[in-house]
Structures are given as C-alpha cells and as structure tokens.
Amino acid sequence: MTLEEMGRRAKAAAGELNITGVTEKNRGLEAVAEALVRERTWLLRENEKDMEAGRAAGMKSGLLDRLQLTDARIESMAEGLRQIAGLEDPVGEVISMKKRPNGLLIGKKRVPLGVIGIIYESRPNVTADAFGLCFKTGNAVILKGGSDAICSNMAITKVIRDALEAEGLNPDSVQLLEDTSRETTNRMMKLNQYIDVLIPRGGAGLIQAVVNNSTIPVIETGTGNCHIYVDETADLDMAVNIIMNAKTQRVGVCNACESLVIHQAVMEKLMEKLAERLREKHVEIRGDEAVCKAVSDAVLATEEDWGKEYLDYMISAKTVSSVDEAISHINRYNTGHSEAIITESYTNAQKFLDEVDAAAVYVNASTRFTDGFEFGFGAEIGISTQKLHARGPMGLEALTTVKYIIYGNGQIRS
Amino acid sequence: MTLEEMGRRAKAAAGELNITGVTEKNRGLEAVAEALVRERTWLLRENEKDMEAGRAAGMKSGLLDRLQLTDARIESMAEGLRQIAGLEDPVGEVISMKKRPNGLLIGKKRVPLGVIGIIYESRPNVTADAFGLCFKTGNAVILKGGSDAICSNMAITKVIRDALEAEGLNPDSVQLLEDTSRETTNRMMKLNQYIDVLIPRGGAGLIQAVVNNSTIPVIETGTGNCHIYVDETADLDMAVNIIMNAKTQRVGVCNACESLVIHQAVMEKLMEKLAERLREKHVEIRGDEAVCKAVSDAVLATEEDWGKEYLDYMISAKTVSSVDEAISHINRYNTGHSEAIITESYTNAQKFLDEVDAAAVYVNASTRFTDGFEFGFGAEIGISTQKLHARGPMGLEALTTVKYIIYGNGQIRS
C-alpha cells in the first residue's frame, strides 16, 4: 500500500471516529486489551523474531531488554488500554459559547486533531499505548516504529485492527508503516495533505530529525537539563532530601535533576551534608572552582557541563551570589523542562516562579513530579518543552483541537 | 549585526518584557502611537523612497497602493496601537490551580511565548501592527518585511524603538531584519535557539515557503476555499442574501465564499433567484452539468474549480443529492477555514456542525464573520487553518503559552 493510500484511509477513519461516541470508543479499547492478552503466545513468538535478529546483529543488552515482550509486559499494555478507557473523553466539550451583538451564537468546541503520525523507537509497547491515546480522543493514527521491532509492531497492530473490526469499528483507525526506511519516513513527514500532527517519541536524535525534516506541525517532547537552585534561605535538610530524590530516584529520565545552582552563602554547609550522600550513590560532582575547593573528590566542570543532560550518575554544581544570577544561569542553560528553587524566602520563591522560563517551575519540591500521572491527567503522551499547543506534561487534551460552531438566523456582514 | 546577535538581544528583551506590567506596556504602546503621528513627515519621505523604487521597477498599481503610506494610514496605524493598549492583557492569568493528594499545589499560568518571528510582505502597516500585538502580550519580536518596503519598515521600526527607549523600555523588544535576502530569511527560519515561534503573514506562496523551510514551530494562517451548502429545507431568500454577502461584500479575502453546494431538490429554484443577482455583480458561475443546464451563462467547472480559492468575481457550484454528499464534498475540497449550511432542518444543521472539518462552521450565516474583531477578540493576528495551538481567528491569547507553577513543602517522589 502506498503512503498516500494509507493517508486517505486514515482520513476516512478519522471522519468516522470524529462521530463515534465515547461508549463505542471504550468498547473498542476494552476489546483490544482483551485481544492482546488472548493472542499473547503469538505476540511473544513474533517478538522472538525481532529478539533473534537483534542478538544476531549484536544489539546491546539494554536495547534487547527494551525490545523484549513478556507476559507481564503484554498484560501491562492491556492494562494501559483499560485505564485509558476509564478516563474522561475531552472530545465534544463546548468550552465557551457567547452571543454576539448581532445575534450570532459563537461556541468553541473541543474536537479530535484528525490524523496523528507517531514516529518512535524500539519499545513495542508504544504501539498499543499510542493507539490507545489517539483512539480515545477520536484520532486516526499512522505509526512508524523502529525497524528493530518490526515483527512485534506488525503483530500488535494486527491484533488491534482485528479486534476493532470484530467490534464493527474501522480498523484503519490504526495503521503501521511496514517500510521503515529513512526515505519512506521522510516522505511520511511531508504528508501534510493527510496527517495533521506528528509526534516523535524517543531520544533526542529522533526528535531532532523529525523537527528538522517535517513540514507537518510537530508536537515536540524534549530533553531535560533540570536545575535545582538552593537559595541562601533554604532549609538545607529539605534541599538534600529533594536533590537526592531528583538526582537518584531514577537517573535516566528527563525530569531528573542534572545541575545544582547554589547560593555561595550556603554552599559549604550544603556540601557538608550532600557530598557524602551523593558519594553513597556513586554520583560524580562536576563543580566550579568553589565547589571543587569544598568537595575534595569533585571534578572541575567545563562549559559543556552546564548545558548537559547526563541521564547518568553525574551532577554539575555552580555557585552564585544571588537569586538573579541563579535565574540567569538557568535561563541560559536549561532546556525548558523543569526547574526548582529550595527557599524559605517568599520574595525569591515568587521571583523564581515568575522569571524562570520552563514548562514546570517548582518551589520546595522535586523536579521528578513533572509527569502526566503525577499532575493528575491520568495519561501522558509526553512532556512538551516547546511552547506551541502544549507545554509540560501532555494528557489527552493535547490530542485535541477546537472548532468554532456558529448558530445564526440569516446574519450577513455589513 | 548578525542574526545570532539579534536573537540574543531579542531573548534578553523578552526576559524583561515577561516581568513588565500591563501599565508600562500600555504606556509604551501609547508613546509609540504618538511618535508615529509626530514623525509622519519623515515616515512619508522614507516611504516615498520605496514608492519611487517600486515605480522604477514597474510595480503594478495594486501593489504600489499596498506599499503607500498616507497621513490617514499612519493615523490608522497609531489608532491600532491605541486600541491594542485598550485590550485586556491575557498574560499572568492563572487558568487553573489544584492541590494534589501529596499536597503539591499545581497551577497553570498564561505567559508570553518569548521571541516571535514575523515574516510578511509589502504592507508597511504590518510592522506597527505586529509590534503592537507582540508587545502587548510581553513578547519580543524579530520582523522580516518585504524588500520592497525596506525603507518604510526601517523608518517605522526606528520610530518605535526610539519611543520605547524614551519611555525606559527595551528597544530590542522590536528588531527588523535589514538584510531581506532569501538566504538570511532561511537562516532566520532555523534560529530555534532564539526564536520560539514563527508567524508568516501574507499570500499562500509566502506561507508555504515558511512551512517548508522553518524548523521553528510555525503558526500558519491560511487560505480559504469556503463553501456554502444550500440544503433542501433552506429558506431560499435567506440563502441568496447570505451567498451574495459572502461572495461579493469583499472578494479578495480568505473568508469570502468561493464555492456553492446545492441540494438538487432546490437547485433550479435557487438559481432562478440567485443567477440574476450574481450577474448584476459580474460574478461568473462555474457549475456542474446540472447547474449549467439551469443557468444559461454558467461555465462548466473542471475538477480544478472545486479546490480553487478564486479571490475574484467567480464562484463554483455543485449539485448534490443529500447533506451527506455535501459534507463529503466539502471535506474533500475545503481548506479548513469557514463553511456554512443554510437550512431549516435541525438534524442537518447539527450534522453539518459535527461533521464538517473546518475552523469555523456556520448555520444560517455568512462565512464573512470569521474574523477576530467579529468574534469579539478585539484584535486579530490572523486566521489559523491548521489545528495545533490555535484554530480560526487568533486574538492576543494565541500569542501566549502556559507555564506550570508548583508550590511544594518538601515533596519528593516515591
């Protein structure tokens, strides 16, 4: 099937989904969840083909682990779909409706985006997850997964399509690009006629490639060089507690803390408490000269360290002489994700919230909370670090747009 | 000055604007309005240089007219800025704030986008207008106007910058690209480090070039192939009245009607009333076979006519046998702008509102109302025909984004 034909089918499916009620959509999600569990033996067999190819190609164990399906992972995919079925459907809500002086009644209604393209990497569970989020919000989706996971993704997609069809729902609500070549992917990124929005899900390289090549609007999810600023007035025990959580609770995630900014008045006292705790967790400190003087085993930071998302057991540490210097350092090096201040000063807290340019700005809490579930959205498509359409954790609403509906009785413009 | 230096300055100015109160911003807008009127003799002289160059290059009279400044046009630019000063500032509003079970208080606050790039064509008044909208919403702006209007744009920008500086406001809130070459413009479209959003304002060619070349997120304003569907149950006098308004009140605008879709049961009766009225206004009808049979001087439409935005005294006309056929024709050929149904049927009205995929969908009213002022926004940046971030007429809110502000008291994630 050509890409254009897939686009036409997706658009037709989107038209049907647009007028499918939430009860039918939830029935579809439940049926797919059930089918994934029922077909697990076959799914595992298809996944094993990808695993074998991966092993033969010398794929690293971390990547092989991401690629692998297990009974538990299939159950967890199914459970994810059931949870999505349980969420409120944002589609159809009329957000506002006002009468104009000429009698026109103008309403603003939440509607599906239409056709969403999702480009992702090795984890096959994204196939079910992306389908679920798009389907719940009445969008058709064209998926392009990694070539490493092609057998798994084809199998999961087939199970989803068959289950939808058995429920009398349009299977073209989800389609998978079977040709995962770069050339076809690039053509997909220019299919403006059929695809309304592209969402890349994966590492920084993938996201950058989509941003650079797509002519379709992109919802960009991004990297997090997250800072914690320890103010002069901070409760240092709270600061240590929050830093340890934000740095070490999970190091490979975008809302983990990568950089400390510390007021010079409390730097030595903080480090007395913090350095040992970091050492216990084998976290290397890359500090400026003052920090290196205070912490014997700290390594001198280079300019590059200030802008780096380590995703590893490392943290940079910079000393500043004021909250203003802290804010300006953060606004220079951050990636617009999550930033925190630890302070007891009302003025500095409000100033930090006002002036730091990021999706989520915290006072006295861990940056690790930037997450759709923690924010109470019930689902997460990703965390947007750009400013258009959605910023920060994106729930189901990020997969909708609005439409103006206008009731008249013969009005013409004069 | 290099583009990167302009970017750095814009980012610094955006940081200042972000914490500038609405009173100061309004004072700046009023001061600029006054300065434009005060400096009008000089502005007219600089504009005359562009006019002379245009005449020498054989520019058409329509384009020369767009390029020309007059006392009245300068007064109207100033008046536009005063009106923007009078509008409510969307920035700073906390749209929602909720306490999570763990005690985190999570708020969603409206904030400026940051740095906006605007790429536009010949009309020099856009320079003042774009500045005003961006400044009011706390955004710094980098302007790239047409090379035809370079002297006018440089003069207007100088007046704005001087007036801001005299008020103690950062003149880098507005900067103009003096090098309007394609190469520099293309580099501007990839300045992701400094520019948060690009807005092209102008014809379809300009907008397409920006969409195709920009790696910065684009707010796309678009063309309008707007349809009016005359249903079987329509009040035909109302239909004629609305069609004449939507087609002929102003033909060169994106919300003008370009295409009729008519239920076969009322086509002949409608045309009896409508054809003569269109003839009086010298509007050519491009109809399908049935329409050509009913209207002696109609021209047979080709496939191309159905998708065409004429912006001229022409209208296409297609006969259908049901509201479903009308909706599917419209969804195939429209550009997602404005579509109307004329009907007395409750069911068909609701069906049309639900199923037509466009920014604005009307029952019994002219498509000409799709406009920021008519919608009550008090200002208009453009009309978005894409689905991300903003759809339909865009007011000041479209120039803002949100930021999550989170108040904690030591929360860590478990």
PDB file of C-alpha atoms in Angstrom, chain A residues 11 18-19 100 102 104 106 108-109 111-115 192 196-197 208 211-220 238 241-242 245 249-250 255 331-332 349-350 352-366 368-371 373-377 386-393 397-398 400-414, chain B residues 11 18-19 100 102 104 106 108-109 111-115 192 196-197 208 211-220 238 241-242 245 249-250 255 331-332 349-350 352-366 368-371 373-377 386-393 397-398 400-414:
ATOM      1  CA  LYS A  11      -8.510  10.419   6.898  1.00  0.00           C
ATOM      2  CA  ASN A  18     -14.999  12.007  14.898  1.00  0.00           C
ATOM      3  CA  ILE A  19     -18.620  10.941  15.212  1.00  0.00           C
ATOM      4  CA  ARG A 100     -22.525  38.493  19.818  1.00  0.00           C
ATOM      5  CA  ASN A 102     -25.603  40.759  16.024  1.00  0.00           C
ATOM      6  CA  LEU A 104     -24.656  35.124  16.291  1.00  0.00           C
ATOM      7  CA  ILE A 106     -20.433  31.509  18.734  1.00  0.00           C
ATOM      8  CA  LYS A 108     -15.802  26.817  20.868  1.00  0.00           C
ATOM      9  CA  LYS A 109     -15.887  23.046  20.872  1.00  0.00           C
ATOM     10  CA  VAL A 111     -12.669  18.128  18.631  1.00  0.00           C
ATOM     11  CA  PRO A 112     -10.105  15.484  17.593  1.00  0.00           C
ATOM     12  CA  LEU A 113      -6.965  16.655  15.779  1.00  0.00           C
ATOM     13  CA  GLY A 114      -7.754  14.259  12.897  1.00  0.00           C
ATOM     14  CA  VAL A 115      -4.859  12.094  11.745  1.00  0.00           C
ATOM     15  CA  ASN A 192       0.654  17.403   5.072  1.00  0.00           C
ATOM     16  CA  ASP A 196      -2.460  16.854  10.852  1.00  0.00           C
ATOM     17  CA  VAL A 197       0.213  16.457  13.518  1.00  0.00           C
ATOM     18  CA  GLN A 208      15.670  16.485  16.244  1.00  0.00           C
ATOM     19  CA  VAL A 211      11.801  18.672  13.821  1.00  0.00           C
ATOM     20  CA  ASN A 212      14.331  19.270  11.045  1.00  0.00           C
ATOM     21  CA  ASN A 213      12.602  17.260   8.322  1.00  0.00           C
ATOM     22  CA  SER A 214       8.879  17.538   8.946  1.00  0.00           C
ATOM     23  CA  THR A 215       6.700  20.053   7.146  1.00  0.00           C
ATOM     24  CA  ILE A 216       3.770  18.787   9.245  1.00  0.00           C
ATOM     25  CA  PRO A 217       3.354  20.561  12.602  1.00  0.00           C
ATOM     26  CA  VAL A 218       5.261  18.652  15.286  1.00  0.00           C
ATOM     27  CA  ILE A 219       4.474  18.265  18.969  1.00  0.00           C
ATOM     28  CA  GLU A 220       7.985  18.121  20.299  1.00  0.00           C
ATOM     29  CA  MET A 238      14.966  19.656  52.748  1.00  0.00           C
ATOM     30  CA  ASN A 241      16.372  15.347  50.525  1.00  0.00           C
ATOM     31  CA  ILE A 242      14.945  16.864  47.327  1.00  0.00           C
ATOM     32  CA  ASN A 245      15.347  12.306  45.086  1.00  0.00           C
ATOM     33  CA  GLN A 249      15.431   8.106  42.274  1.00  0.00           C
ATOM     34  CA  ARG A 250      15.691   7.337  38.545  1.00  0.00           C
ATOM     35  CA  ASN A 255      12.742  15.141  34.786  1.00  0.00           C
ATOM     36  CA  ASN A 331      17.613  30.566  31.673  1.00  0.00           C
ATOM     37  CA  ARG A 332      20.846  30.340  29.729  1.00  0.00           C
ATOM     38  CA  ALA A 349      10.150  31.962  45.512  1.00  0.00           C
ATOM     39  CA  GLN A 350       7.773  34.261  43.615  1.00  0.00           C
ATOM     40  CA  PHE A 352      11.868  32.312  40.583  1.00  0.00           C
ATOM     41  CA  LEU A 353       8.353  31.223  39.555  1.00  0.00           C
ATOM     42  CA  ASP A 354       7.912  34.413  37.503  1.00  0.00           C
ATOM     43  CA  GLU A 355      11.276  34.644  35.808  1.00  0.00           C
ATOM     44  CA  VAL A 356      12.484  31.118  35.088  1.00  0.00           C
ATOM     45  CA  ASP A 357      11.495  30.139  31.561  1.00  0.00           C
ATOM     46  CA  ALA A 358      10.482  26.467  31.701  1.00  0.00           C
ATOM     47  CA  ALA A 359       7.438  24.222  31.366  1.00  0.00           C
ATOM     48  CA  ALA A 360       7.309  23.486  35.104  1.00  0.00           C
ATOM     49  CA  VAL A 361       8.798  25.629  37.856  1.00  0.00           C
ATOM     50  CA  TYR A 362       8.826  24.311  41.430  1.00  0.00           C
ATOM     51  CA  VAL A 363       9.253  25.747  44.894  1.00  0.00           C
ATOM     52  CA  ASN A 364      10.471  23.252  47.505  1.00  0.00           C
ATOM     53  CA  ALA A 365       9.678  20.065  45.588  1.00  0.00           C
ATOM     54  CA  SER A 366      11.464  17.526  43.425  1.00  0.00           C
ATOM     55  CA  ARG A 368      10.642  14.366  39.316  1.00  0.00           C
ATOM     56  CA  PHE A 369       6.956  15.306  39.576  1.00  0.00           C
ATOM     57  CA  THR A 370       6.778  16.625  36.013  1.00  0.00           C
ATOM     58  CA  ASP A 371       4.698  13.755  34.686  1.00  0.00           C
ATOM     59  CA  PHE A 373       0.148  10.914  36.057  1.00  0.00           C
ATOM     60  CA  GLU A 374       1.645  12.968  38.907  1.00  0.00           C
ATOM     61  CA  PHE A 375      -0.137  16.059  37.528  1.00  0.00           C
ATOM     62  CA  GLY A 376      -3.426  14.160  37.637  1.00  0.00           C
ATOM     63  CA  PHE A 377      -4.023  13.823  33.886  1.00  0.00           C
ATOM     64  CA  GLN A 386       8.304  23.726  23.282  1.00  0.00           C
ATOM     65  CA  LYS A 387       5.771  26.479  23.696  1.00  0.00           C
ATOM     66  CA  LEU A 388       3.163  25.934  20.983  1.00  0.00           C
ATOM     67  CA  HIS A 389      -0.074  23.995  21.572  1.00  0.00           C
ATOM     68  CA  ALA A 390       1.013  22.200  24.736  1.00  0.00           C
ATOM     69  CA  ARG A 391       3.700  22.791  27.329  1.00  0.00           C
ATOM     70  CA  GLY A 392       4.791  20.391  30.057  1.00  0.00           C
ATOM     71  CA  PRO A 393       3.118  17.020  30.608  1.00  0.00           C
ATOM     72  CA  GLU A 397      -6.411  17.169  25.837  1.00  0.00           C
ATOM     73  CA  ALA A 398      -3.126  17.703  23.955  1.00  0.00           C
ATOM     74  CA  THR A 400      -7.477  17.603  20.604  1.00  0.00           C
ATOM     75  CA  THR A 401      -8.027  20.942  18.890  1.00  0.00           C
ATOM     76  CA  VAL A 402     -11.022  23.271  18.806  1.00  0.00           C
ATOM     77  CA  LYS A 403     -13.616  24.169  16.210  1.00  0.00           C
ATOM     78  CA  TYR A 404     -15.880  27.215  16.235  1.00  0.00           C
ATOM     79  CA  ILE A 405     -19.564  26.364  15.814  1.00  0.00           C
ATOM     80  CA  ILE A 406     -21.785  29.316  14.957  1.00  0.00           C
ATOM     81  CA  TYR A 407     -25.583  29.434  15.128  1.00  0.00           C
ATOM     82  CA  GLY A 408     -27.131  32.225  13.066  1.00  0.00           C
ATOM     83  CA  ASN A 409     -30.502  33.212  11.715  1.00  0.00           C
ATOM     84  CA  GLY A 410     -29.587  34.915   8.477  1.00  0.00           C
ATOM     85  CA  GLN A 411     -26.781  37.263   9.594  1.00  0.00           C
ATOM     86  CA  ILE A 412     -24.734  38.964   6.891  1.00  0.00           C
ATOM     87  CA  ARG A 413     -21.725  41.199   7.375  1.00  0.00           C
ATOM     88  CA  SER A 414     -22.051  44.897   6.686  1.00  0.00           C
TER      89      SER A 414
ATOM     90  CA  LYS B  11      15.818  36.906  24.155  1.00  0.00           C
ATOM     91  CA  ASN B  18       7.998  38.958  30.744  1.00  0.00           C
ATOM     92  CA  ILE B  19       8.146  40.897  34.004  1.00  0.00           C
ATOM     93  CA  ARG B 100      -2.728  17.101  44.510  1.00  0.00           C
ATOM     94  CA  ASN B 102       0.576  14.776  48.074  1.00  0.00           C
ATOM     95  CA  LEU B 104       1.611  19.910  45.765  1.00  0.00           C
ATOM     96  CA  ILE B 106      -0.122  22.884  40.758  1.00  0.00           C
ATOM     97  CA  LYS B 108      -1.305  26.691  35.097  1.00  0.00           C
ATOM     98  CA  LYS B 109      -0.387  30.268  34.269  1.00  0.00           C
ATOM     99  CA  VAL B 111       2.808  33.550  29.964  1.00  0.00           C
ATOM    100  CA  PRO B 112       4.308  35.158  26.835  1.00  0.00           C
ATOM    101  CA  LEU B 113       5.627  32.873  24.095  1.00  0.00           C
ATOM    102  CA  GLY B 114       9.026  34.598  24.291  1.00  0.00           C
ATOM    103  CA  VAL B 115      10.531  35.648  20.970  1.00  0.00           C
ATOM    104  CA  ASN B 192      15.445  27.688  17.009  1.00  0.00           C
ATOM    105  CA  ASP B 196      10.132  30.368  19.827  1.00  0.00           C
ATOM    106  CA  VAL B 197       7.508  30.765  17.105  1.00  0.00           C
ATOM    107  CA  GLN B 208       4.086  27.672   2.096  1.00  0.00           C
ATOM    108  CA  VAL B 211       6.091  25.972   6.424  1.00  0.00           C
ATOM    109  CA  ASN B 212       8.511  24.118   4.146  1.00  0.00           C
ATOM    110  CA  ASN B 213      11.720  25.750   5.360  1.00  0.00           C
ATOM    111  CA  SER B 214      11.234  26.539   9.016  1.00  0.00           C
ATOM    112  CA  THR B 215      12.484  24.258  11.762  1.00  0.00           C
ATOM    113  CA  ILE B 216      10.908  26.662  14.281  1.00  0.00           C
ATOM    114  CA  PRO B 217       7.246  25.920  15.093  1.00  0.00           C
ATOM    115  CA  VAL B 218       5.003  27.920  12.740  1.00  0.00           C
ATOM    116  CA  ILE B 219       1.570  29.385  13.372  1.00  0.00           C
ATOM    117  CA  GLU B 220       0.137  29.001   9.911  1.00  0.00           C
ATOM    118  CA  MET B 238     -32.021  33.876   3.193  1.00  0.00           C
ATOM    119  CA  ASN B 241     -28.893  37.045   0.790  1.00  0.00           C
ATOM    120  CA  ILE B 242     -26.106  35.166   2.586  1.00  0.00           C
ATOM    121  CA  ASN B 245     -22.851  38.802   1.106  1.00  0.00           C
ATOM    122  CA  GLN B 249     -19.140  42.038   0.014  1.00  0.00           C
ATOM    123  CA  ARG B 250     -15.340  41.766  -0.375  1.00  0.00           C
ATOM    124  CA  ASN B 255     -13.421  34.228   4.424  1.00  0.00           C
ATOM    125  CA  ASN B 331     -14.374  17.810   3.498  1.00  0.00           C
ATOM    126  CA  ARG B 332     -12.606  16.760   0.340  1.00  0.00           C
ATOM    127  CA  ALA B 349     -27.746  21.693  10.954  1.00  0.00           C
ATOM    128  CA  GLN B 350     -26.328  19.630  13.843  1.00  0.00           C
ATOM    129  CA  PHE B 352     -23.139  19.729   9.420  1.00  0.00           C
ATOM    130  CA  LEU B 353     -21.695  21.358  12.581  1.00  0.00           C
ATOM    131  CA  ASP B 354     -20.452  17.968  13.814  1.00  0.00           C
ATOM    132  CA  GLU B 355     -19.043  16.516  10.632  1.00  0.00           C
ATOM    133  CA  VAL B 356     -17.562  19.364   8.594  1.00  0.00           C
ATOM    134  CA  ASP B 357     -13.851  19.653   9.351  1.00  0.00           C
ATOM    135  CA  ALA B 358     -13.055  23.378   9.429  1.00  0.00           C
ATOM    136  CA  ALA B 359     -12.022  26.127  11.836  1.00  0.00           C
ATOM    137  CA  ALA B 360     -15.466  27.771  11.739  1.00  0.00           C
ATOM    138  CA  VAL B 361     -18.723  26.079  10.800  1.00  0.00           C
ATOM    139  CA  TYR B 362     -21.882  28.179  10.401  1.00  0.00           C
ATOM    140  CA  VAL B 363     -25.598  27.593  10.327  1.00  0.00           C
ATOM    141  CA  ASN B 364     -27.582  30.279   8.515  1.00  0.00           C
ATOM    142  CA  ALA B 365     -24.922  32.995   8.494  1.00  0.00           C
ATOM    143  CA  SER B 366     -22.302  34.420   6.157  1.00  0.00           C
ATOM    144  CA  ARG B 368     -17.513  36.561   6.233  1.00  0.00           C
ATOM    145  CA  PHE B 369     -17.826  36.650  10.042  1.00  0.00           C
ATOM    146  CA  THR B 370     -14.675  34.574  10.581  1.00  0.00           C
ATOM    147  CA  ASP B 371     -12.593  37.429  11.909  1.00  0.00           C
ATOM    148  CA  PHE B 373     -13.000  41.526  15.599  1.00  0.00           C
ATOM    149  CA  GLU B 374     -16.328  39.934  14.633  1.00  0.00           C
ATOM    150  CA  PHE B 375     -15.647  37.123  17.128  1.00  0.00           C
ATOM    151  CA  GLY B 376     -15.139  39.727  19.853  1.00  0.00           C
ATOM    152  CA  PHE B 377     -11.385  39.258  20.383  1.00  0.00           C
ATOM    153  CA  GLN B 386      -4.114  24.374  10.963  1.00  0.00           C
ATOM    154  CA  LYS B 387      -5.055  22.515  14.082  1.00  0.00           C
ATOM    155  CA  LEU B 388      -2.162  22.986  16.502  1.00  0.00           C
ATOM    156  CA  HIS B 389      -2.097  25.710  19.155  1.00  0.00           C
ATOM    157  CA  ALA B 390      -4.770  27.930  17.643  1.00  0.00           C
ATOM    158  CA  ARG B 391      -7.575  27.378  15.149  1.00  0.00           C
ATOM    159  CA  GLY B 392      -9.711  30.048  13.483  1.00  0.00           C
ATOM    160  CA  PRO B 393      -9.339  33.754  14.268  1.00  0.00           C
ATOM    161  CA  GLU B 397      -4.267  34.723  23.595  1.00  0.00           C
ATOM    162  CA  ALA B 398      -2.741  32.961  20.565  1.00  0.00           C
ATOM    163  CA  THR B 400       0.752  33.279  24.776  1.00  0.00           C
ATOM    164  CA  THR B 401       1.624  29.856  26.149  1.00  0.00           C
ATOM    165  CA  VAL B 402       1.306  28.370  29.628  1.00  0.00           C
ATOM    166  CA  LYS B 403       3.742  27.525  32.382  1.00  0.00           C
ATOM    167  CA  TYR B 404       3.103  25.216  35.323  1.00  0.00           C
ATOM    168  CA  ILE B 405       3.910  26.787  38.680  1.00  0.00           C
ATOM    169  CA  ILE B 406       4.139  24.347  41.572  1.00  0.00           C
ATOM    170  CA  TYR B 407       4.143  25.184  45.274  1.00  0.00           C
ATOM    171  CA  GLY B 408       5.535  22.430  47.496  1.00  0.00           C
ATOM    172  CA  ASN B 409       6.809  21.984  51.008  1.00  0.00           C
ATOM    173  CA  GLY B 410       9.488  19.387  50.583  1.00  0.00           C
ATOM    174  CA  GLN B 411       7.688  16.780  48.434  1.00  0.00           C
ATOM    175  CA  ILE B 412       9.795  14.023  46.875  1.00  0.00           C
ATOM    176  CA  ARG B 413       8.638  11.307  44.527  1.00  0.00           C
ATOM    177  CA  SER B 414       8.411   7.771  45.775  1.00  0.00           C
TER     178      SER B 414
END
